[in-house]
mmCIF file of C-alpha atoms and ligand atoms in Angstrom:
data_model
loop_
_atom_site.group_PDB
_atom_site.id
_atom_site.type_symbol
_atom_site.label_atom_id
_atom_site.label_comp_id
_atom_site.label_asym_id
_atom_site.label_seq_id
_atom_site.Cartn_x
_atom_site.Cartn_y
_atom_site.Cartn_z
ATOM 1 C CA MET A 266 3.672 -19.167 -7.273
ATOM 2 C CA ILE A 267 1.633 -16.728 -5.206
ATOM 3 C CA LYS A 268 3.215 -13.302 -4.899
ATOM 4 C CA LYS A 269 2.742 -11.624 -1.532
ATOM 5 C CA ILE A 270 2.324 -7.858 -1.565
ATOM 6 C CA LEU A 271 2.265 -5.570 1.499
ATOM 7 C CA PHE A 272 1.266 -1.910 1.236
ATOM 8 C CA VAL A 273 2.571 0.334 4.009
ATOM 9 C CA CYS A 274 1.771 3.845 5.246
ATOM 10 C CA LEU A 275 1.914 5.592 8.609
ATOM 11 C CA GLY A 276 -1.470 4.907 10.231
ATOM 12 C CA ASN A 277 -2.805 2.094 7.997
ATOM 13 C CA ILE A 278 -6.171 3.846 7.884
ATOM 14 C CA CYS A 279 -5.901 5.992 4.723
ATOM 15 C CA ARG A 280 -3.313 5.347 2.007
ATOM 16 C CA SER A 281 -2.287 1.702 2.458
ATOM 17 C CA PRO A 282 -5.813 0.291 2.953
ATOM 18 C CA ALA A 283 -6.793 2.270 -0.147
ATOM 19 C CA ALA A 284 -3.857 0.703 -2.032
ATOM 20 C CA GLU A 285 -4.933 -2.736 -0.838
ATOM 21 C CA GLY A 286 -8.493 -2.053 -2.034
ATOM 22 C CA VAL A 287 -7.393 -0.721 -5.426
ATOM 23 C CA PHE A 288 -5.034 -3.669 -5.931
ATOM 24 C CA ASN A 289 -7.755 -6.168 -4.985
ATOM 25 C CA GLN A 290 -10.239 -4.541 -7.350
ATOM 26 C CA LYS A 291 -7.791 -4.582 -10.253
ATOM 27 C CA ILE A 292 -6.711 -8.222 -9.842
ATOM 28 C CA LYS A 293 -10.364 -9.208 -9.543
ATOM 29 C CA GLU A 294 -11.186 -7.392 -12.799
ATOM 30 C CA ARG A 295 -8.349 -9.257 -14.514
ATOM 31 C CA ASN A 296 -9.123 -12.645 -12.944
ATOM 32 C CA LEU A 297 -5.694 -12.739 -11.326
ATOM 33 C CA GLU A 298 -6.811 -13.188 -7.720
ATOM 34 C CA GLN A 299 -5.330 -16.667 -7.365
ATOM 35 C CA TYR A 300 -1.818 -15.347 -8.050
ATOM 36 C CA PHE A 301 -1.626 -12.811 -5.230
ATOM 37 C CA PHE A 302 -1.885 -12.421 -1.478
ATOM 38 C CA VAL A 303 -2.374 -8.768 -0.486
ATOM 39 C CA ASP A 304 -2.285 -6.992 2.869
ATOM 40 C CA SER A 305 -1.504 -3.570 4.353
ATOM 41 C CA ALA A 306 0.082 -2.291 7.545
ATOM 42 C CA GLY A 307 1.127 0.935 9.253
ATOM 43 C CA THR A 308 4.467 1.906 10.732
ATOM 44 C CA GLY A 309 2.563 3.491 13.639
ATOM 45 C CA ASN A 310 0.197 1.815 16.089
ATOM 46 C CA TRP A 311 -2.324 4.555 16.937
ATOM 47 C CA HIS A 312 -5.201 3.052 14.970
ATOM 48 C CA VAL A 313 -4.581 -0.684 15.425
ATOM 49 C CA GLY A 314 -7.828 -2.658 15.065
ATOM 50 C CA ASN A 315 -9.717 0.177 13.373
ATOM 51 C CA LEU A 316 -11.381 0.171 9.987
ATOM 52 C CA ALA A 317 -10.010 2.670 7.465
ATOM 53 C CA ASP A 318 -10.840 6.350 8.043
ATOM 54 C CA PRO A 319 -14.507 6.991 7.089
ATOM 55 C CA ARG A 320 -13.425 9.695 4.601
ATOM 56 C CA MET A 321 -11.131 7.224 2.833
ATOM 57 C CA ARG A 322 -13.793 4.506 2.836
ATOM 58 C CA GLU A 323 -16.427 6.872 1.445
ATOM 59 C CA THR A 324 -14.121 8.180 -1.291
ATOM 60 C CA ALA A 325 -13.173 4.642 -2.310
ATOM 61 C CA LEU A 326 -16.795 3.494 -2.283
ATOM 62 C CA VAL A 327 -17.718 6.216 -4.781
ATOM 63 C CA ARG A 328 -15.297 4.410 -7.121
ATOM 64 C CA GLY A 329 -16.799 1.026 -6.334
ATOM 65 C CA ILE A 330 -14.078 -0.040 -3.899
ATOM 66 C CA GLU A 331 -15.069 -1.287 -0.457
ATOM 67 C CA LEU A 332 -12.314 -1.008 2.163
ATOM 68 C CA THR A 333 -12.771 -3.677 4.799
ATOM 69 C CA SER A 334 -9.308 -4.137 6.306
ATOM 70 C CA ARG A 335 -8.442 -3.253 9.882
ATOM 71 C CA SER A 336 -5.315 -1.393 10.887
ATOM 72 C CA ARG A 337 -2.292 -3.306 12.088
ATOM 73 C CA GLN A 338 1.298 -2.335 12.722
ATOM 74 C CA ILE A 339 4.070 -3.738 10.549
ATOM 75 C CA VAL A 340 6.437 -6.190 12.260
ATOM 76 C CA GLU A 341 9.923 -7.317 11.236
ATOM 77 C CA GLN A 342 8.571 -10.735 10.184
ATOM 78 C CA ASP A 343 6.488 -9.047 7.448
ATOM 79 C CA LEU A 344 9.695 -8.147 5.646
ATOM 80 C CA TYR A 345 10.502 -11.843 5.241
ATOM 81 C CA GLU A 346 6.918 -13.015 4.746
ATOM 82 C CA PHE A 347 6.122 -10.680 1.836
ATOM 83 C CA ASP A 348 7.792 -10.539 -1.579
ATOM 84 C CA TYR A 349 7.171 -6.825 -2.110
ATOM 85 C CA ILE A 350 6.745 -4.036 0.436
ATOM 86 C CA LEU A 351 5.281 -0.955 -1.258
ATOM 87 C CA VAL A 352 5.493 2.196 0.819
ATOM 88 C CA MET A 353 3.672 5.489 0.301
ATOM 89 C CA ASP A 354 6.418 7.970 1.187
ATOM 90 C CA ARG A 355 10.061 8.301 2.219
ATOM 91 C CA GLU A 356 9.226 8.494 5.906
ATOM 92 C CA ASN A 357 7.540 5.074 5.614
ATOM 93 C CA LEU A 358 10.605 3.839 3.723
ATOM 94 C CA GLN A 359 12.938 4.936 6.512
ATOM 95 C CA ASN A 360 10.697 3.458 9.201
ATOM 96 C CA VAL A 361 10.433 0.125 7.405
ATOM 97 C CA LYS A 362 14.183 -0.009 6.813
ATOM 98 C CA SER A 363 14.782 0.623 10.499
ATOM 99 C CA LEU A 364 13.131 -2.749 11.292
ATOM 100 C CA ILE A 365 15.792 -4.658 9.356
ATOM 101 C CA LYS A 366 18.597 -6.198 11.374
ATOM 102 C CA ASP A 367 19.984 -8.487 8.682
ATOM 103 C CA LYS A 368 22.707 -6.629 6.758
ATOM 104 C CA SER A 369 22.214 -8.815 3.658
ATOM 105 C CA PHE A 370 18.468 -8.073 3.378
ATOM 106 C CA PRO A 371 17.636 -7.210 -0.262
ATOM 107 C CA ILE A 372 16.238 -3.758 0.559
ATOM 108 C CA SER A 373 16.199 -2.234 -2.903
ATOM 109 C CA THR A 374 14.576 -5.205 -4.644
ATOM 110 C CA LYS A 375 11.904 -5.799 -2.010
ATOM 111 C CA ILE A 376 11.005 -2.372 -0.650
ATOM 112 C CA LYS A 377 9.885 0.351 -3.044
ATOM 113 C CA LEU A 378 7.959 3.604 -3.182
ATOM 114 C CA ILE A 379 4.615 2.699 -4.762
ATOM 115 C CA LEU A 380 4.786 5.741 -7.058
ATOM 116 C CA SER A 381 7.960 4.371 -8.648
ATOM 117 C CA TYR A 382 5.432 2.324 -10.682
ATOM 118 C CA SER A 383 3.446 5.396 -11.760
ATOM 119 C CA ASN A 384 3.233 6.246 -15.444
ATOM 120 C CA LYS A 385 1.204 9.462 -15.448
ATOM 121 C CA PHE A 386 2.432 11.342 -12.392
ATOM 122 C CA GLN A 387 5.753 13.037 -11.727
ATOM 123 C CA ILE A 388 5.657 12.952 -7.920
ATOM 124 C CA ASP A 389 7.137 10.036 -6.008
ATOM 125 C CA GLU A 390 5.273 10.161 -2.678
ATOM 126 C CA VAL A 391 1.555 9.693 -1.948
ATOM 127 C CA PRO A 392 0.679 12.729 0.210
ATOM 128 C CA ASP A 393 -0.804 11.966 3.624
ATOM 129 C CA PRO A 394 -4.481 13.055 3.404
ATOM 130 C CA TYR A 395 -5.291 12.716 7.122
ATOM 131 C CA TYR A 396 -5.219 16.389 8.130
ATOM 132 C CA GLY A 397 -6.487 17.778 4.829
ATOM 133 C CA GLY A 398 -9.732 18.029 2.893
ATOM 134 C CA GLN A 399 -11.623 15.857 0.435
ATOM 135 C CA ASN A 400 -9.211 16.646 -2.420
ATOM 136 C CA GLY A 401 -6.471 14.759 -0.638
ATOM 137 C CA PHE A 402 -8.485 11.551 -0.514
ATOM 138 C CA ASP A 403 -9.380 11.763 -4.197
ATOM 139 C CA LYS A 404 -5.728 12.457 -5.003
ATOM 140 C CA VAL A 405 -4.645 9.338 -3.075
ATOM 141 C CA LEU A 406 -6.949 7.207 -5.247
ATOM 142 C CA ASP A 407 -5.904 8.915 -8.501
ATOM 143 C CA LEU A 408 -2.226 8.289 -7.723
ATOM 144 C CA LEU A 409 -2.774 4.712 -6.587
ATOM 145 C CA ASP A 410 -4.975 3.861 -9.562
ATOM 146 C CA ASP A 411 -2.161 4.730 -11.945
ATOM 147 C CA ALA A 412 0.723 3.274 -9.919
ATOM 148 C CA ILE A 413 -1.054 0.000 -9.224
ATOM 149 C CA ASP A 414 -1.700 -0.516 -12.942
ATOM 150 C CA GLY A 415 2.066 -0.165 -13.385
ATOM 151 C CA LEU A 416 2.770 -2.459 -10.447
ATOM 152 C CA ILE A 417 0.479 -5.214 -11.749
ATOM 153 C CA GLU A 418 2.021 -4.947 -15.205
ATOM 154 C CA SER A 419 5.480 -5.418 -13.692
ATOM 155 C CA LEU A 420 4.344 -8.374 -11.573
ATOM 156 C CA ILE A 421 2.740 -10.325 -14.409
ATOM 157 C CA ASP A 422 5.647 -9.853 -16.799
HETATM 158 P P1 4NP B 668 -2.195 7.069 6.604
HETATM 159 O O1 4NP B 668 -2.720 8.459 7.194
HETATM 160 O O2 4NP B 668 -0.733 6.936 6.990
HETATM 161 O O3 4NP B 668 -2.374 7.226 5.147
HETATM 162 O O4 4NP B 668 -3.069 6.000 7.227
HETATM 163 C C1 4NP B 668 -2.590 8.810 8.547
HETATM 164 C C2 4NP B 668 -3.535 8.379 9.449
HETATM 165 C C3 4NP B 668 -3.431 8.754 10.777
HETATM 166 C C4 4NP B 668 -2.395 9.560 11.189
HETATM 167 C C5 4NP B 668 -1.445 9.972 10.285
HETATM 168 C C6 4NP B 668 -1.538 9.596 8.963
HETATM 169 N N1 4NP B 668 -2.319 9.953 12.539
HETATM 170 O O5 4NP B 668 -1.426 10.767 12.858
HETATM 171 O O6 4NP B 668 -3.111 9.508 13.374
#
């Protein structure tokens, strides 16, 4: 069975495309590509159709990760289409939850903060790097690298 994973942030040009890229790199390294379908989306629509932010793409490329996805906005159907919705922060979590009309939707099993899978870090939100400096983009990748190892471990159990 293919597991379908959707990473979500606000603009879908920094954190969630980075998560998608890190996840794709890790499943490729482990020869697990055939078991997963991966995508990302934003809760906002300002950057729809755009490639990831050049600062995020450059920072990922230094680590050998090419980000090729284009921004799209999450739609209610995604919540049914995907098995896991991994959000970057609590604002994303609230925005995603607000799309759900069905009262029996399994929110807590399907929708999670990505850093709930982190082993090394004590924080539970991936900070938005958009208005900050280079450090923020490196931090995004450090956090995602660790959490996505934990996520993949939990998915292949
Ligand atoms: P992201 O970062 O949610 O990680 O893609 C942002 C990108 C753009 C904006 C905010 C956050 N923006 O306000 O345009």
